[in-house]
């Protein structure tokens, strides 16, 4: 009798452990890193003009869509775009949306312009999280260690992007810097603004307009994001 009870108990215990392992495993599979990609500009806000037909808004959207496609096969990553088409969305609307989505990461895409025709290369900005207390939209009383983690994550992703973008848009003098671009100002999450290249530089403009280079940029960004979560 005791032998049977012991056996039943062992079988039940094994079954219980099996169920626990299974549910833990399922949780691991279901846990996705939610990231927001922001193709800057859109609608009436065209951004920098590259030629009669194409402006910054089209290129940021094309790259964002290609990036989403690149990451679609990654089981642990889910990408949401702030816009999927040529629509006019204000910075505040984008930010409100981001606050609702609560992503783990935000990457905003722009093209650079100006600083003379020679200016070239990509540029990355990340938030310094300095004047959070003054911003109403900021998550109130975020603990310091959380802010430090956001900062570390932003820099870590920026370094990965740097490494993977360098072959496409070699940097000469531009680099990583702390700057509160409007889209990241006051948001408390790992965030980056990437100015992909200069629309005012003839050579880079040609690259930015090329669909194959746009896809290469998307691939470089996807690779960086995948490595970030590895
Ligand atoms: Zn822009």
Short mmCIF file of C-alpha atoms and ligand atoms in Angstrom, two decimals:
data_model
loop_
_atom_site.label_atom_id
_atom_site.label_comp_id
_atom_site.label_asym_id
_atom_site.label_seq_id
_atom_site.Cartn_x
_atom_site.Cartn_y
_atom_site.Cartn_z
CA UNK A 1 0.00 0.00 0.00
CA UNK A 2 2.74 2.38 1.02
CA UNK A 3 4.66 1.29 -2.08
CA UNK A 4 1.71 2.23 -4.34
CA UNK A 5 1.24 5.55 -2.54
CA UNK A 6 4.95 6.29 -2.93
CA UNK A 7 4.73 5.46 -6.63
CA UNK A 8 1.63 7.65 -7.12
CA UNK A 9 3.34 10.47 -5.26
CA UNK A 10 6.47 10.16 -7.40
CA UNK A 11 4.40 10.12 -10.61
CA UNK A 12 2.41 13.19 -9.47
CA UNK A 13 5.61 14.99 -8.52
CA UNK A 14 7.20 14.25 -11.91
CA UNK A 15 4.02 15.41 -13.66
CA UNK A 16 3.98 18.62 -11.59
CA UNK A 17 7.63 19.38 -12.36
CA UNK A 18 6.92 18.71 -16.04
CA UNK A 19 3.97 21.15 -16.06
CA UNK A 20 6.04 23.83 -14.25
CA UNK A 21 8.92 23.44 -16.72
CA UNK A 22 6.52 23.59 -19.64
CA UNK A 23 4.86 26.79 -18.42
CA UNK A 24 8.24 28.41 -17.67
CA UNK A 25 9.37 27.49 -21.16
CA UNK A 26 6.19 28.89 -22.69
CA UNK A 27 6.69 32.12 -20.78
CA UNK A 28 10.21 32.36 -22.16
CA UNK A 29 8.94 31.88 -25.70
CA UNK A 30 6.15 34.41 -25.27
CA UNK A 31 8.33 37.13 -23.77
CA UNK A 32 9.02 39.55 -26.58
CA UNK A 33 11.14 42.66 -26.58
CA UNK A 34 8.80 45.38 -27.75
CA UNK A 35 10.55 48.14 -29.67
CA UNK A 36 9.26 51.26 -31.38
CA UNK A 37 10.83 52.51 -34.61
CA UNK A 38 9.97 56.09 -35.44
CA UNK A 39 10.22 57.07 -39.12
CA UNK A 40 10.51 60.81 -38.57
CA UNK A 41 8.32 63.36 -40.43
CA UNK A 42 5.36 62.38 -42.65
CA UNK A 43 2.38 63.98 -44.37
CA UNK A 44 2.78 67.75 -44.79
CA UNK A 45 5.98 67.59 -42.78
CA UNK A 46 8.32 66.29 -45.48
CA UNK A 47 11.63 66.94 -43.74
CA UNK A 48 14.71 67.53 -45.88
CA UNK A 49 14.11 67.50 -49.62
CA UNK A 50 16.42 65.23 -51.67
CA UNK A 51 14.93 65.92 -55.11
CA UNK A 52 11.62 66.87 -56.72
CA UNK A 53 10.03 63.55 -55.85
CA UNK A 54 11.67 62.40 -52.64
CA UNK A 55 12.01 63.86 -49.18
CA UNK A 56 13.29 62.63 -45.84
CA UNK A 57 9.81 61.35 -44.84
CA UNK A 58 9.81 58.75 -47.66
CA UNK A 59 13.30 57.49 -46.88
CA UNK A 60 12.80 57.17 -43.12
CA UNK A 61 9.55 55.26 -43.76
CA UNK A 62 11.14 52.96 -46.37
CA UNK A 63 13.99 52.09 -43.99
CA UNK A 64 11.66 51.64 -41.01
CA UNK A 65 9.41 49.27 -42.99
CA UNK A 66 12.43 47.32 -44.25
CA UNK A 67 13.77 47.11 -40.69
CA UNK A 68 10.42 45.82 -39.40
CA UNK A 69 10.49 43.20 -42.14
CA UNK A 70 14.06 42.21 -41.25
CA UNK A 71 13.08 41.68 -37.62
CA UNK A 72 9.78 39.92 -38.36
CA UNK A 73 11.44 36.50 -38.24
CA UNK A 74 12.94 37.13 -34.78
CA UNK A 75 10.79 35.30 -32.24
CA UNK A 76 11.84 37.46 -29.31
CA UNK A 77 11.41 40.88 -30.93
CA UNK A 78 8.26 42.78 -31.83
CA UNK A 79 8.43 46.02 -33.77
CA UNK A 80 5.82 48.77 -33.79
CA UNK A 81 6.20 51.82 -36.04
CA UNK A 82 4.97 55.28 -35.06
CA UNK A 83 3.60 55.49 -38.61
CA UNK A 84 3.16 52.92 -41.37
CA UNK A 85 2.25 55.34 -44.13
CA UNK A 86 2.67 58.93 -45.27
CA UNK A 87 0.70 60.46 -42.40
CA UNK A 88 1.14 63.66 -40.48
CA UNK A 89 1.81 62.88 -36.82
CA UNK A 90 3.08 65.52 -34.42
CA UNK A 91 5.95 64.87 -32.02
CA UNK A 92 3.49 65.03 -29.09
CA UNK A 93 1.20 62.46 -30.70
CA UNK A 94 4.16 60.18 -31.30
CA UNK A 95 5.26 60.58 -27.69
CA UNK A 96 1.77 59.92 -26.32
CA UNK A 97 1.68 56.77 -28.42
CA UNK A 98 5.08 55.66 -27.17
CA UNK A 99 3.97 56.20 -23.57
CA UNK A 100 0.93 54.01 -24.24
CA UNK A 101 2.92 51.26 -26.00
CA UNK A 102 5.60 51.29 -23.26
CA UNK A 103 8.34 49.81 -25.45
CA UNK A 104 11.71 48.66 -24.15
CA UNK A 105 13.49 50.66 -26.79
CA UNK A 106 12.90 53.59 -29.13
CA UNK A 107 14.82 54.26 -32.33
CA UNK A 108 13.97 57.40 -34.28
CA UNK A 109 15.21 57.71 -37.87
CA UNK A 110 16.13 60.99 -39.56
CA UNK A 111 18.36 62.25 -42.35
CA UNK A 112 20.90 64.93 -41.68
CA UNK A 113 21.36 68.14 -43.67
CA UNK A 114 23.45 71.28 -43.69
CA UNK A 115 26.86 72.07 -42.19
CA UNK A 116 28.15 72.60 -45.76
CA UNK A 117 28.14 70.21 -48.71
CA UNK A 118 31.09 68.28 -47.35
CA UNK A 119 29.43 67.23 -44.11
CA UNK A 120 28.86 63.49 -44.13
CA UNK A 121 28.41 60.36 -42.07
CA UNK A 122 25.78 59.20 -39.66
CA UNK A 123 25.14 60.68 -36.27
CA UNK A 124 23.63 59.18 -33.12
CA UNK A 125 22.01 61.00 -30.21
CA UNK A 126 20.92 59.50 -26.97
CA UNK A 127 19.10 61.16 -24.07
CA UNK A 128 21.06 62.34 -21.07
CA UNK A 129 18.03 61.97 -18.76
CA UNK A 130 19.04 65.20 -17.04
CA UNK A 131 15.97 67.36 -16.61
CA UNK A 132 13.43 64.61 -16.07
CA UNK A 133 11.92 66.24 -13.03
CA UNK A 134 10.85 69.29 -15.03
CA UNK A 135 9.10 67.29 -17.70
CA UNK A 136 5.48 66.44 -17.05
CA UNK A 137 5.49 63.57 -19.52
CA UNK A 138 8.36 61.86 -17.78
CA UNK A 139 7.71 58.94 -15.57
CA UNK A 140 7.79 60.51 -12.12
CA UNK A 141 10.39 59.51 -9.56
CA UNK A 142 12.16 56.99 -11.73
CA UNK A 143 14.80 55.45 -9.51
CA UNK A 144 18.35 56.43 -10.33
CA UNK A 145 19.52 52.91 -11.07
CA UNK A 146 16.71 52.54 -13.61
CA UNK A 147 17.83 55.75 -15.34
CA UNK A 148 21.41 54.50 -15.34
CA UNK A 149 20.25 51.28 -17.00
CA UNK A 150 18.40 53.26 -19.69
CA UNK A 151 21.52 55.30 -20.27
CA UNK A 152 23.75 52.22 -20.47
CA UNK A 153 21.34 50.49 -22.82
CA UNK A 154 21.13 53.55 -25.09
CA UNK A 155 24.92 53.73 -25.31
CA UNK A 156 25.27 49.97 -25.81
CA UNK A 157 22.83 49.98 -28.74
CA UNK A 158 24.45 53.13 -30.14
CA UNK A 159 27.84 51.40 -30.15
CA UNK A 160 26.40 48.36 -31.94
CA UNK A 161 24.78 50.61 -34.56
CA UNK A 162 28.04 52.53 -34.93
CA UNK A 163 29.90 49.33 -35.64
CA UNK A 164 27.36 48.11 -38.20
CA UNK A 165 26.73 51.47 -39.90
CA UNK A 166 30.35 52.47 -40.27
CA UNK A 167 30.83 50.50 -43.48
CA UNK A 168 27.75 52.09 -45.07
CA UNK A 169 28.16 55.72 -44.02
CA UNK A 170 31.72 56.08 -42.73
CA UNK A 171 32.07 58.64 -40.00
CA UNK A 172 34.81 61.20 -40.09
CA UNK A 173 34.19 63.58 -37.27
CA UNK A 174 30.65 62.90 -36.16
CA UNK A 175 30.04 60.58 -33.29
CA UNK A 176 27.77 59.60 -30.46
CA UNK A 177 26.45 62.43 -28.41
CA UNK A 178 24.07 63.27 -25.65
CA UNK A 179 21.40 65.58 -26.98
CA UNK A 180 17.74 65.93 -26.22
CA UNK A 181 16.12 65.63 -29.62
CA UNK A 182 12.38 66.51 -29.32
CA UNK A 183 11.20 62.92 -29.74
CA UNK A 184 13.32 61.60 -26.86
CA UNK A 185 13.12 64.61 -24.57
CA UNK A 186 11.47 63.60 -21.31
CA UNK A 187 10.93 59.96 -22.25
CA UNK A 188 12.36 57.51 -19.76
CA UNK A 189 13.40 54.50 -21.79
CA UNK A 190 16.48 53.47 -23.77
CA UNK A 191 16.23 55.72 -26.81
CA UNK A 192 18.30 56.76 -29.80
CA UNK A 193 17.97 59.18 -32.66
CA UNK A 194 19.87 58.15 -35.76
CA UNK A 195 20.63 60.74 -38.42
CA UNK A 196 21.38 58.24 -41.15
CA UNK A 197 23.40 60.38 -43.56
CA UNK A 198 23.51 63.80 -45.17
CA UNK A 199 20.88 64.66 -47.76
CA UNK A 200 23.02 67.71 -48.59
CA UNK A 201 26.08 65.64 -49.50
CA UNK A 202 25.91 64.50 -53.15
CA UNK A 203 27.46 61.11 -52.57
CA UNK A 204 25.36 60.30 -49.52
CA UNK A 205 22.19 61.60 -51.18
CA UNK A 206 22.70 59.08 -53.99
CA UNK A 207 23.09 56.30 -51.43
CA UNK A 208 20.06 57.38 -49.42
CA UNK A 209 17.91 57.37 -52.57
CA UNK A 210 19.02 53.88 -53.54
CA UNK A 211 16.59 51.14 -52.54
CA UNK A 212 19.38 48.61 -52.14
CA UNK A 213 21.30 50.90 -49.76
CA UNK A 214 18.07 51.51 -47.82
CA UNK A 215 17.79 47.76 -47.40
CA UNK A 216 21.42 47.51 -46.34
CA UNK A 217 20.82 50.19 -43.69
CA UNK A 218 17.78 48.24 -42.46
CA UNK A 219 19.91 45.09 -42.30
CA UNK A 220 22.66 46.88 -40.35
CA UNK A 221 20.10 48.20 -37.86
CA UNK A 222 18.36 44.82 -37.54
CA UNK A 223 21.72 43.16 -36.86
CA UNK A 224 22.47 45.73 -34.16
CA UNK A 225 19.10 45.20 -32.46
CA UNK A 226 19.43 41.40 -32.59
CA UNK A 227 22.91 41.63 -31.04
CA UNK A 228 21.57 44.02 -28.41
CA UNK A 229 19.14 41.35 -27.18
CA UNK A 230 21.60 38.47 -27.39
ZN1 LIG B 1 14.46 64.97 -39.73
#
